[in-house]
Amino acid sequence: MIGLKFNIGLLGRIVIAIAFGIIVGSLVTERFDWIVRSFVTFNGIFGQFLSFAIPLIILGFIVPGIGELGKGAGKLVGITALIAYLSTVTAGLLAYGTAVSLFPKMLSGSFGKMENPEEALLKGFMEIEIPPVFGVMTALVMAFVFGIGIAAVKSDRLLELAVDFRSIIELVIAKVIIPLLPFHIAGIFMNMTYAGQVAEILSVFALVFVVIIILHFVMLTLQYVIAGIVNKENPFRLLKTMMPAYFTAIGTQSSAAAIPVTLRQTKANDTDEEVANFVVPLCATIHLAGSTITLTSVVIAILYLNNLPVTFGQIFPFILALGVTMIAAPGVPGGAVMAATGLFVSMLGFDQTMVSLAIALYIAQDSFGTAANVAGDGAIAKIVHAVKRNTSILDEKKPREIA
């Protein structure tokens, strides 16, 4: 008997998981909602494990990644952070320019108030809490301190320990997270479809969402054109390679949870391995261009629909503050909008109804904004790769010549 072995690949499994989740979620009746709840229960446990693992992933990749870079590590981290912030602000300005040009005509109809869609989602049979050892921001700061410290003191023993820890994290990713990821994604889409969450919201703001998704790809194209120019490579080939990470983020709704796939595809683009190992986890926490496009577009749409003024002097400071505020949101689906709610009130004058609507609209398409964030991280890594290659930032001292 001749055995047949099919190798679908991660991208294929993710697409199948999304389709499976939507089909089952649309067919299941209330009598058989235990099917959806079973997946939701798994998602709860797996999500808790992801929350536990994310700080360890950040620590495990950034510390040895920075430590292996050598004496110029601190400067390169600073350059990465600056590039990521400029990318985020540019995304916000792109969204502002598009919104003020198109939304007044597109949204001239009536405004319908909507309830928070999270209430319609089914709950699991049980909940198991797996609290992380420390938070994401703590992990990020620790990674900087230890990584730059190892590079500064040139401690081989600490570097070896960090590399061994990275190997453990890589094993957890390869043997646990990646194999279970498609089931997690299927459960998310199954629950959302069963609850009718996405359809309800898109029926009101469908055109706005179309504009947002188009802007995501415009921004991704801009990012990869720049990455392609500085590396003298085909930008569309680079972007195509990052598509598995894009679709993974659509399901996970978390840049941090998509780190394993993002890292793998970034390296597949021939990005320097040392650069990729610290840029990808770092950008998962500080580079939120896709989320910025979404939030900027949503708040401007809400302002217009409530007959409130929209000016550059009002929105630009909001975008600048948004780029900083959302650093506190990595790893949490919908975290960006939760972190930004304070800005809605303090800088834009939103009342509670407007804040609730903004949260609902953002959650409905959180997957796509996160996917744009993740795919853009690969471009940032390629740009930093070019900086490292074309400058003396990381040049080590040349050995003394023997006379």
PDB file of C-alpha atoms in Angstrom, residues 10 14 46 50-63 136 139-140 143 166 169-170 172-174 177-178 181 184-185 242 244-268 273 275-288 329-332 370-371 373-375 377-378 381:
ATOM      1  CA  LEU A  10       0.897  26.603   8.525  1.00  0.00           C
ATOM      2  CA  ILE A  14      -4.862  28.648   9.394  1.00  0.00           C
ATOM      3  CA  PHE A  46      -4.787  28.046  25.602  1.00  0.00           C
ATOM      4  CA  LEU A  50      -0.263  32.213  25.815  1.00  0.00           C
ATOM      5  CA  SER A  51      -0.554  35.028  28.355  1.00  0.00           C
ATOM      6  CA  PHE A  52       1.841  33.109  30.590  1.00  0.00           C
ATOM      7  CA  ALA A  53       4.269  32.432  27.741  1.00  0.00           C
ATOM      8  CA  ILE A  54       4.311  35.849  26.054  1.00  0.00           C
ATOM      9  CA  PRO A  55       6.532  37.612  28.647  1.00  0.00           C
ATOM     10  CA  LEU A  56       8.875  34.609  28.540  1.00  0.00           C
ATOM     11  CA  ILE A  57       8.982  34.758  24.738  1.00  0.00           C
ATOM     12  CA  ILE A  58       9.868  38.455  24.866  1.00  0.00           C
ATOM     13  CA  LEU A  59      12.554  37.849  27.477  1.00  0.00           C
ATOM     14  CA  GLY A  60      13.832  34.715  25.763  1.00  0.00           C
ATOM     15  CA  PHE A  61      14.348  36.361  22.377  1.00  0.00           C
ATOM     16  CA  ILE A  62      15.258  39.957  23.181  1.00  0.00           C
ATOM     17  CA  VAL A  63      17.892  39.292  25.864  1.00  0.00           C
ATOM     18  CA  VAL A 136       4.648  42.282  29.335  1.00  0.00           C
ATOM     19  CA  ALA A 139       9.465  41.641  30.539  1.00  0.00           C
ATOM     20  CA  LEU A 140      10.292  44.338  28.005  1.00  0.00           C
ATOM     21  CA  ALA A 143      14.958  42.356  28.402  1.00  0.00           C
ATOM     22  CA  ARG A 166      15.919  30.901  24.166  1.00  0.00           C
ATOM     23  CA  ILE A 169      11.315  28.889  24.493  1.00  0.00           C
ATOM     24  CA  GLU A 170      11.820  27.844  20.878  1.00  0.00           C
ATOM     25  CA  VAL A 172       7.776  25.358  23.582  1.00  0.00           C
ATOM     26  CA  ILE A 173       6.829  27.321  20.479  1.00  0.00           C
ATOM     27  CA  ALA A 174       7.575  24.488  18.058  1.00  0.00           C
ATOM     28  CA  ILE A 177       2.060  26.779  20.475  1.00  0.00           C
ATOM     29  CA  ILE A 178       2.367  26.273  16.705  1.00  0.00           C
ATOM     30  CA  LEU A 181      -2.658  27.546  17.091  1.00  0.00           C
ATOM     31  CA  HIS A 184      -7.347  28.308  18.831  1.00  0.00           C
ATOM     32  CA  ILE A 185      -8.082  30.320  15.698  1.00  0.00           C
ATOM     33  CA  MET A 242       5.118  37.632   5.642  1.00  0.00           C
ATOM     34  CA  PRO A 244       1.540  33.486   7.079  1.00  0.00           C
ATOM     35  CA  ALA A 245       2.240  35.865   9.962  1.00  0.00           C
ATOM     36  CA  TYR A 246      -0.537  38.171   8.717  1.00  0.00           C
ATOM     37  CA  PHE A 247      -3.131  35.391   8.689  1.00  0.00           C
ATOM     38  CA  THR A 248      -1.931  34.039  12.026  1.00  0.00           C
ATOM     39  CA  ALA A 249      -2.537  37.446  13.609  1.00  0.00           C
ATOM     40  CA  ILE A 250      -6.019  37.591  12.099  1.00  0.00           C
ATOM     41  CA  GLY A 251      -6.871  34.569  14.224  1.00  0.00           C
ATOM     42  CA  THR A 252      -4.950  35.328  17.406  1.00  0.00           C
ATOM     43  CA  GLN A 253      -5.804  39.052  17.542  1.00  0.00           C
ATOM     44  CA  SER A 254      -2.457  39.504  19.283  1.00  0.00           C
ATOM     45  CA  SER A 255       0.877  40.701  17.903  1.00  0.00           C
ATOM     46  CA  ALA A 256       2.673  39.010  20.772  1.00  0.00           C
ATOM     47  CA  ALA A 257       0.893  35.682  20.292  1.00  0.00           C
ATOM     48  CA  ALA A 258       1.928  35.753  16.624  1.00  0.00           C
ATOM     49  CA  ILE A 259       5.619  36.279  17.485  1.00  0.00           C
ATOM     50  CA  PRO A 260       6.677  32.686  16.690  1.00  0.00           C
ATOM     51  CA  VAL A 261       5.293  32.836  13.148  1.00  0.00           C
ATOM     52  CA  THR A 262       6.379  36.446  12.601  1.00  0.00           C
ATOM     53  CA  LEU A 263       9.907  35.565  13.650  1.00  0.00           C
ATOM     54  CA  ARG A 264      10.054  32.559  11.349  1.00  0.00           C
ATOM     55  CA  GLN A 265       8.793  34.459   8.299  1.00  0.00           C
ATOM     56  CA  THR A 266      11.054  37.432   9.027  1.00  0.00           C
ATOM     57  CA  LYS A 267      14.068  35.121   8.976  1.00  0.00           C
ATOM     58  CA  ALA A 268      12.722  33.563   5.758  1.00  0.00           C
ATOM     59  CA  GLU A 273      19.063  36.387  12.583  1.00  0.00           C
ATOM     60  CA  VAL A 275      18.414  41.477  14.309  1.00  0.00           C
ATOM     61  CA  ALA A 276      15.233  39.434  13.836  1.00  0.00           C
ATOM     62  CA  ASN A 277      15.524  37.847  17.289  1.00  0.00           C
ATOM     63  CA  PHE A 278      15.217  41.194  19.066  1.00  0.00           C
ATOM     64  CA  VAL A 279      13.353  43.394  16.542  1.00  0.00           C
ATOM     65  CA  VAL A 280      10.326  41.105  16.149  1.00  0.00           C
ATOM     66  CA  PRO A 281       9.523  40.701  19.884  1.00  0.00           C
ATOM     67  CA  LEU A 282      10.292  44.383  20.444  1.00  0.00           C
ATOM     68  CA  CYS A 283       8.070  45.578  17.595  1.00  0.00           C
ATOM     69  CA  ALA A 284       5.270  43.295  18.810  1.00  0.00           C
ATOM     70  CA  THR A 285       5.058  45.643  21.790  1.00  0.00           C
ATOM     71  CA  ILE A 286       5.882  49.058  20.310  1.00  0.00           C
ATOM     72  CA  HIS A 287       4.919  48.963  16.600  1.00  0.00           C
ATOM     73  CA  LEU A 288       1.147  49.351  16.194  1.00  0.00           C
ATOM     74  CA  ALA A 329      -1.338  47.077  25.204  1.00  0.00           C
ATOM     75  CA  PRO A 330       0.703  44.253  23.616  1.00  0.00           C
ATOM     76  CA  GLY A 331      -0.394  40.644  23.893  1.00  0.00           C
ATOM     77  CA  VAL A 332      -4.019  41.395  24.752  1.00  0.00           C
ATOM     78  CA  THR A 370      -3.250  43.346  14.506  1.00  0.00           C
ATOM     79  CA  ALA A 371      -2.399  41.534  11.274  1.00  0.00           C
ATOM     80  CA  ASN A 373       0.929  45.426  12.880  1.00  0.00           C
ATOM     81  CA  VAL A 374       2.493  41.972  12.621  1.00  0.00           C
ATOM     82  CA  ALA A 375       3.192  42.059   8.889  1.00  0.00           C
ATOM     83  CA  ASP A 377       7.145  44.179  11.920  1.00  0.00           C
ATOM     84  CA  GLY A 378       8.884  42.209   9.190  1.00  0.00           C
ATOM     85  CA  ALA A 381      13.265  44.226  10.828  1.00  0.00           C
TER      86      ALA A 381
END
